[in-house]
PDB file of C-alpha atoms in Angstrom:
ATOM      1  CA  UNK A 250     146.745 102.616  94.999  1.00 95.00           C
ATOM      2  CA  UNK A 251     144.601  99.801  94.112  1.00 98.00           C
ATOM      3  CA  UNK A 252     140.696  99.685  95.993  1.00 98.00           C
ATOM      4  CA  UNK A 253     138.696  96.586  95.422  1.00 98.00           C
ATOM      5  CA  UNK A 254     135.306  97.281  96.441  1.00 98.00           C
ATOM      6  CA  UNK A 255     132.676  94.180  95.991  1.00 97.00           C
ATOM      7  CA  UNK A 256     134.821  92.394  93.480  1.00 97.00           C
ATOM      8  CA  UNK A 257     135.791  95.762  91.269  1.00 98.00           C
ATOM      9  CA  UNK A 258     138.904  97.277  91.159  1.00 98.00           C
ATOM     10  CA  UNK A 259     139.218 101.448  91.507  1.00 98.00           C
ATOM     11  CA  UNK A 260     142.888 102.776  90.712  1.00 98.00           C
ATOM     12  CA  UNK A 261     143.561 106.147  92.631  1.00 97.00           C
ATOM     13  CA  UNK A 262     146.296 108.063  93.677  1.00 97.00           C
ATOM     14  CA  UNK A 263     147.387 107.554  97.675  1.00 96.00           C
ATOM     15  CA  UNK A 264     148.213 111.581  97.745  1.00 96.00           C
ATOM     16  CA  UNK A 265     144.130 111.766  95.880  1.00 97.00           C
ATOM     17  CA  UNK A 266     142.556 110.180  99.364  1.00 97.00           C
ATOM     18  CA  UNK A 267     145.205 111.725 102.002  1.00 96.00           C
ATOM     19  CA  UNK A 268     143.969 115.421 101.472  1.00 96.00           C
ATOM     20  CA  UNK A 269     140.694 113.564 104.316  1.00 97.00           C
ATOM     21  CA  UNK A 270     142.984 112.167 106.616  1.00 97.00           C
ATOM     22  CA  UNK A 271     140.184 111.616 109.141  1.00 96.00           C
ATOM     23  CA  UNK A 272     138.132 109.614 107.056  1.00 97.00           C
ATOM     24  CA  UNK A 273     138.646 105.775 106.132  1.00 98.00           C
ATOM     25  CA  UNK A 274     140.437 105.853 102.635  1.00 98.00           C
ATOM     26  CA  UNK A 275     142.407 108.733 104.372  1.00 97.00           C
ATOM     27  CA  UNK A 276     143.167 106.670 106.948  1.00 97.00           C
ATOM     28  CA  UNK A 277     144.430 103.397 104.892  1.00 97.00           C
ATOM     29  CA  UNK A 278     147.981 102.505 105.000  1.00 95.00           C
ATOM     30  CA  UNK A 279     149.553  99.038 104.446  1.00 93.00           C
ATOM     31  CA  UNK A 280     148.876  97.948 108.101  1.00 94.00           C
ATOM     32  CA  UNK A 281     145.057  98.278 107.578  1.00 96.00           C
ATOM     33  CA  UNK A 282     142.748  95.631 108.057  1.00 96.00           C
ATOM     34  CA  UNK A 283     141.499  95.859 104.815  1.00 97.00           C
ATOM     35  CA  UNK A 284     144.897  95.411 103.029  1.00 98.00           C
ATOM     36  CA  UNK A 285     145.788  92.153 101.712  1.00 97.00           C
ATOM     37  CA  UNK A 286     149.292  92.196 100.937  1.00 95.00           C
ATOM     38  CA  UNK A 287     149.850  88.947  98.864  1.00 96.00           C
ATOM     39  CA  UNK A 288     147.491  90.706  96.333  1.00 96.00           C
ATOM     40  CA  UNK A 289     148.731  93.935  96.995  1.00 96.00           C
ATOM     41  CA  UNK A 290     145.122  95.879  97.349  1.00 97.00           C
ATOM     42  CA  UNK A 291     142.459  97.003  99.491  1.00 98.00           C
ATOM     43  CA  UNK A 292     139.931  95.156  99.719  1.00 98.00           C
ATOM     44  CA  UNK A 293     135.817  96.468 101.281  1.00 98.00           C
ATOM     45  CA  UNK A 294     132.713  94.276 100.680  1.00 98.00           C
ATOM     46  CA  UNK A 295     130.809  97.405  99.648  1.00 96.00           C
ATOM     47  CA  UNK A 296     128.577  97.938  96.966  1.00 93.00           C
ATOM     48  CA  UNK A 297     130.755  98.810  93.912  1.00 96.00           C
ATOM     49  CA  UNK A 298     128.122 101.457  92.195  1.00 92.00           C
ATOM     50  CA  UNK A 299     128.379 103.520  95.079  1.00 93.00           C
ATOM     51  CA  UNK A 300     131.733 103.674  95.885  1.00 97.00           C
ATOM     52  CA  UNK A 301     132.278 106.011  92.486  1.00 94.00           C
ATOM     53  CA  UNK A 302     130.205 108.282  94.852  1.00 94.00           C
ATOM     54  CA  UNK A 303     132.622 108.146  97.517  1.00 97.00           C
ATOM     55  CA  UNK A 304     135.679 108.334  95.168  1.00 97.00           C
ATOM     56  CA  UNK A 305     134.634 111.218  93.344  1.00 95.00           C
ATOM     57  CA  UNK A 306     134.344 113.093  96.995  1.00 97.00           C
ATOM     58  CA  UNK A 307     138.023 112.909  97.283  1.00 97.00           C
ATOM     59  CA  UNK A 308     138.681 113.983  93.480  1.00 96.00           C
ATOM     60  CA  UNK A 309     135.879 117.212  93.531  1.00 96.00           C
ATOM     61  CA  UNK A 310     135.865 117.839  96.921  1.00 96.00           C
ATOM     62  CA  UNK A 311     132.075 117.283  97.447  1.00 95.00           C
ATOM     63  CA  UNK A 312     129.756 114.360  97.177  1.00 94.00           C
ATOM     64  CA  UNK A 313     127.188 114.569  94.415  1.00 93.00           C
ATOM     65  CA  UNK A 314     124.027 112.332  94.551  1.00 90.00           C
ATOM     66  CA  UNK A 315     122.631 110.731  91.335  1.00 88.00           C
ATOM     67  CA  UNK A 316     118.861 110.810  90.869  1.00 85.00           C
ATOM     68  CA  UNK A 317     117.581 107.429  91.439  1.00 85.00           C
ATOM     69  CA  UNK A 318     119.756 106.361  94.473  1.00 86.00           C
ATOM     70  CA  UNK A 319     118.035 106.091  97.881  1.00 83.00           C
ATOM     71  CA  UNK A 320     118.922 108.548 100.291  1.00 82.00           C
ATOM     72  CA  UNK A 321     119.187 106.327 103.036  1.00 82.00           C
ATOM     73  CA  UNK A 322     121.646 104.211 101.332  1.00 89.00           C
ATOM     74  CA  UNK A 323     123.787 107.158 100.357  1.00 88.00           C
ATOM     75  CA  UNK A 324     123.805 107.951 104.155  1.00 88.00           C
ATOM     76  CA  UNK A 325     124.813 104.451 105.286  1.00 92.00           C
ATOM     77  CA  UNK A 326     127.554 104.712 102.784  1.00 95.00           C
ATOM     78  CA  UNK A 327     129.102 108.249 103.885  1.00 95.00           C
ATOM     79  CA  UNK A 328     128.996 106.840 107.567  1.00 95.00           C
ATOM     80  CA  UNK A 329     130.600 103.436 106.567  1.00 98.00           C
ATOM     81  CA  UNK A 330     133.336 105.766 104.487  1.00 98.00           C
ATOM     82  CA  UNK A 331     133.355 108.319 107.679  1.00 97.00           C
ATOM     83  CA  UNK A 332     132.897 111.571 104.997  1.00 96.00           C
ATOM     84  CA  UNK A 333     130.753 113.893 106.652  1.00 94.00           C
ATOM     85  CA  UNK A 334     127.382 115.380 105.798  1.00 89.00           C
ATOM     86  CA  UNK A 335     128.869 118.758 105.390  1.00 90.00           C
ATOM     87  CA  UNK A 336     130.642 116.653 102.206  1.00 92.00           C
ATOM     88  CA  UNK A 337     127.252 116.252 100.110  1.00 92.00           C
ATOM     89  CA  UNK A 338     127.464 119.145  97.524  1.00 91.00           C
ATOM     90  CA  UNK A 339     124.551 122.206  98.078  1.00 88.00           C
ATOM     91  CA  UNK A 340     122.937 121.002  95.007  1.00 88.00           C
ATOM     92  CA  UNK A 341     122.335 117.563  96.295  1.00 85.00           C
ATOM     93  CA  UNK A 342     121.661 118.304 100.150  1.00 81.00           C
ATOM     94  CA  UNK A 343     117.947 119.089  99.342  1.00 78.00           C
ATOM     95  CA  UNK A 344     117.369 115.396  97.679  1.00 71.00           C
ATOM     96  CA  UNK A 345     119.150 114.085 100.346  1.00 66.00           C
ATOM     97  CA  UNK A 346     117.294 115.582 103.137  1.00 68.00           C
ATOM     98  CA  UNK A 347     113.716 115.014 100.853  1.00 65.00           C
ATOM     99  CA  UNK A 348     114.712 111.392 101.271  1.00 54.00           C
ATOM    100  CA  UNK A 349     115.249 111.761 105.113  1.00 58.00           C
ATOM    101  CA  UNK A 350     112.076 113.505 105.226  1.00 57.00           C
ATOM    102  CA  UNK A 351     110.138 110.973 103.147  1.00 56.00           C
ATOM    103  CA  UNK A 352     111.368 108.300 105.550  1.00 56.00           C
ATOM    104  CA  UNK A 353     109.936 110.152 108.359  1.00 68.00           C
ATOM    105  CA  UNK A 354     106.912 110.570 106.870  1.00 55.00           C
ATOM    106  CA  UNK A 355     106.852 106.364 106.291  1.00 57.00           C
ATOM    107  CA  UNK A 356     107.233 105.978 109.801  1.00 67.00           C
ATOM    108  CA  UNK A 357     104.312 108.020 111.194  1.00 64.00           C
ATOM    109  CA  UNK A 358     102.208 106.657 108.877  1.00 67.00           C
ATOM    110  CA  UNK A 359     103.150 103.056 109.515  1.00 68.00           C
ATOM    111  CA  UNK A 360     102.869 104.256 112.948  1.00 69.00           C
ATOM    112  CA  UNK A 361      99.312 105.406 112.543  1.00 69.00           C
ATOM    113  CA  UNK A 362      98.116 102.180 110.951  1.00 69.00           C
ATOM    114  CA  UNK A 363      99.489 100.114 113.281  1.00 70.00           C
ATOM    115  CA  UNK A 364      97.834 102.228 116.180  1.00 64.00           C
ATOM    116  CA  UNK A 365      94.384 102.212 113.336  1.00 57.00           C
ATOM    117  CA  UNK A 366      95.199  98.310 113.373  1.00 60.00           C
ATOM    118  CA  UNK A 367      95.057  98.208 117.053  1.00 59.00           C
ATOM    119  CA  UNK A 368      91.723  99.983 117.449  1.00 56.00           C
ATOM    120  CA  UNK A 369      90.369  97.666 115.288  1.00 56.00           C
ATOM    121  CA  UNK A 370      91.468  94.681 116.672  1.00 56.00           C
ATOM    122  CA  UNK A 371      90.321  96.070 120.590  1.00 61.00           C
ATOM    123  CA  UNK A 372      86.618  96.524 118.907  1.00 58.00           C
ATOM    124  CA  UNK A 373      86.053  93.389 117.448  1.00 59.00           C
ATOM    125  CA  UNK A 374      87.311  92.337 120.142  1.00 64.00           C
ATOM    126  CA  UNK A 375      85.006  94.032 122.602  1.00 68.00           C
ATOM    127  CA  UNK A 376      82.526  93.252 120.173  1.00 64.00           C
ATOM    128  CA  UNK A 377      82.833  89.240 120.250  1.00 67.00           C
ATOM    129  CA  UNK A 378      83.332  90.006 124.253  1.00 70.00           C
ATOM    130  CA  UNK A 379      79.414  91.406 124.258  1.00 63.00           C
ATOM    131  CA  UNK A 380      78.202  88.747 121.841  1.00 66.00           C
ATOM    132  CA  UNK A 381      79.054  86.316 123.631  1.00 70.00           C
ATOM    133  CA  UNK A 382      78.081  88.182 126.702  1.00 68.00           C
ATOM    134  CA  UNK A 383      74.638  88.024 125.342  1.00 69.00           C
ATOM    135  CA  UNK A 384      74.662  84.810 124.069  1.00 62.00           C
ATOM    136  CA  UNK A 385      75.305  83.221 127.827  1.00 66.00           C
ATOM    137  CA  UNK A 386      72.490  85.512 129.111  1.00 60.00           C
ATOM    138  CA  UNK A 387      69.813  84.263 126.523  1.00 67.00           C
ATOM    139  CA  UNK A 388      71.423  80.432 126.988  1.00 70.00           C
ATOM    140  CA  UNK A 389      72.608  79.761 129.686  1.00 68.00           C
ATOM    141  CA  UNK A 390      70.264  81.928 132.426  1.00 64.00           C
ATOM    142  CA  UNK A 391      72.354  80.343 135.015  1.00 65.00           C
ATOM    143  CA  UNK A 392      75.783  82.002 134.291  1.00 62.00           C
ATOM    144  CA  UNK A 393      74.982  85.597 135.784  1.00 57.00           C
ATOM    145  CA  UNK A 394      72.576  87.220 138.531  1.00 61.00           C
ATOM    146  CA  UNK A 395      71.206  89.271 135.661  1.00 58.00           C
ATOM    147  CA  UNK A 396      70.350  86.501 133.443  1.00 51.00           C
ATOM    148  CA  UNK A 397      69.107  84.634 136.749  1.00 57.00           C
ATOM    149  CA  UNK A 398      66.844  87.309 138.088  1.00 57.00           C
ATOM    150  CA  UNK A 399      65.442  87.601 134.197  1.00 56.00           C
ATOM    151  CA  UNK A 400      64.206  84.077 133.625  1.00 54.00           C
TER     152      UNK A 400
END
């Protein structure tokens, strides 16, 4: 069975992806979407360097994570390729939910400067609001009963 994925061509065996039938290479047959008969392959605009990922899941039985590869775009690919979390090996679950975590943590803290961002913007803008509060009152006396009653 050939598997093009982003212009590179993986050569497997069919009986290799049927032992997941419930995820999408388990699920391919020569009706699928992706198959493109004149050329006689499957074909997924995926990135290629990841799908050795995915393959290797059906050939070991668990997916391992290299070092270097975000997180997030290893989870994106295992929902794309419908292999569940329970998939990622033990030895790679902790990376991949330090990456979850570290995106969490990127959040609240963009989170927290936007709200920081805020609070700075509402006092400098109170701030010009009194200035030129103050300026009308020493400029233009006529503009307010306090600046009227003063001069």
């Amino acid at each position: 069975m050939i598997i093009n994925v982003g212009g590179i061509k993986f050569i497997t065996e069919k009986n290799t992806l049927k032992k997941y039938p419930e995820t999408r290479l388990g699920l391919l047959s020569n009706q699928s979407t992706e198959y493109i008969s004149e050329k006689g392959f499957y074909f997924f605009d995926r990135n290629p360097e990841l799908f050795n990922i995915i393959l290797d899941f059906y050939r070991n039985n668990e997916v391992h994570i290299p070092s270097g590869i975000c997180g997030s775009l290893v989870e994106k690919e295992l929902e794309f390729w419908k292999i569940p979390f329970e998939g990622i090996a033990e030895c790679c679950r902790s990376r991949f939910l330090n990456s979850e975590n570290e995106l969490e943590t990127i959040k609240e803290i963009k989170h927290a400067f936007a709200m920081h961002n805020t609070t700075e913007l509402n006092v400098a803008e109170t701030k010009q609001s009194w200035f030129n509060r103050i300026w009308l009152f020493l400029e233009e006396p006529l503009t307010s009963t306090p600046a009227k009653v003063t001069f």
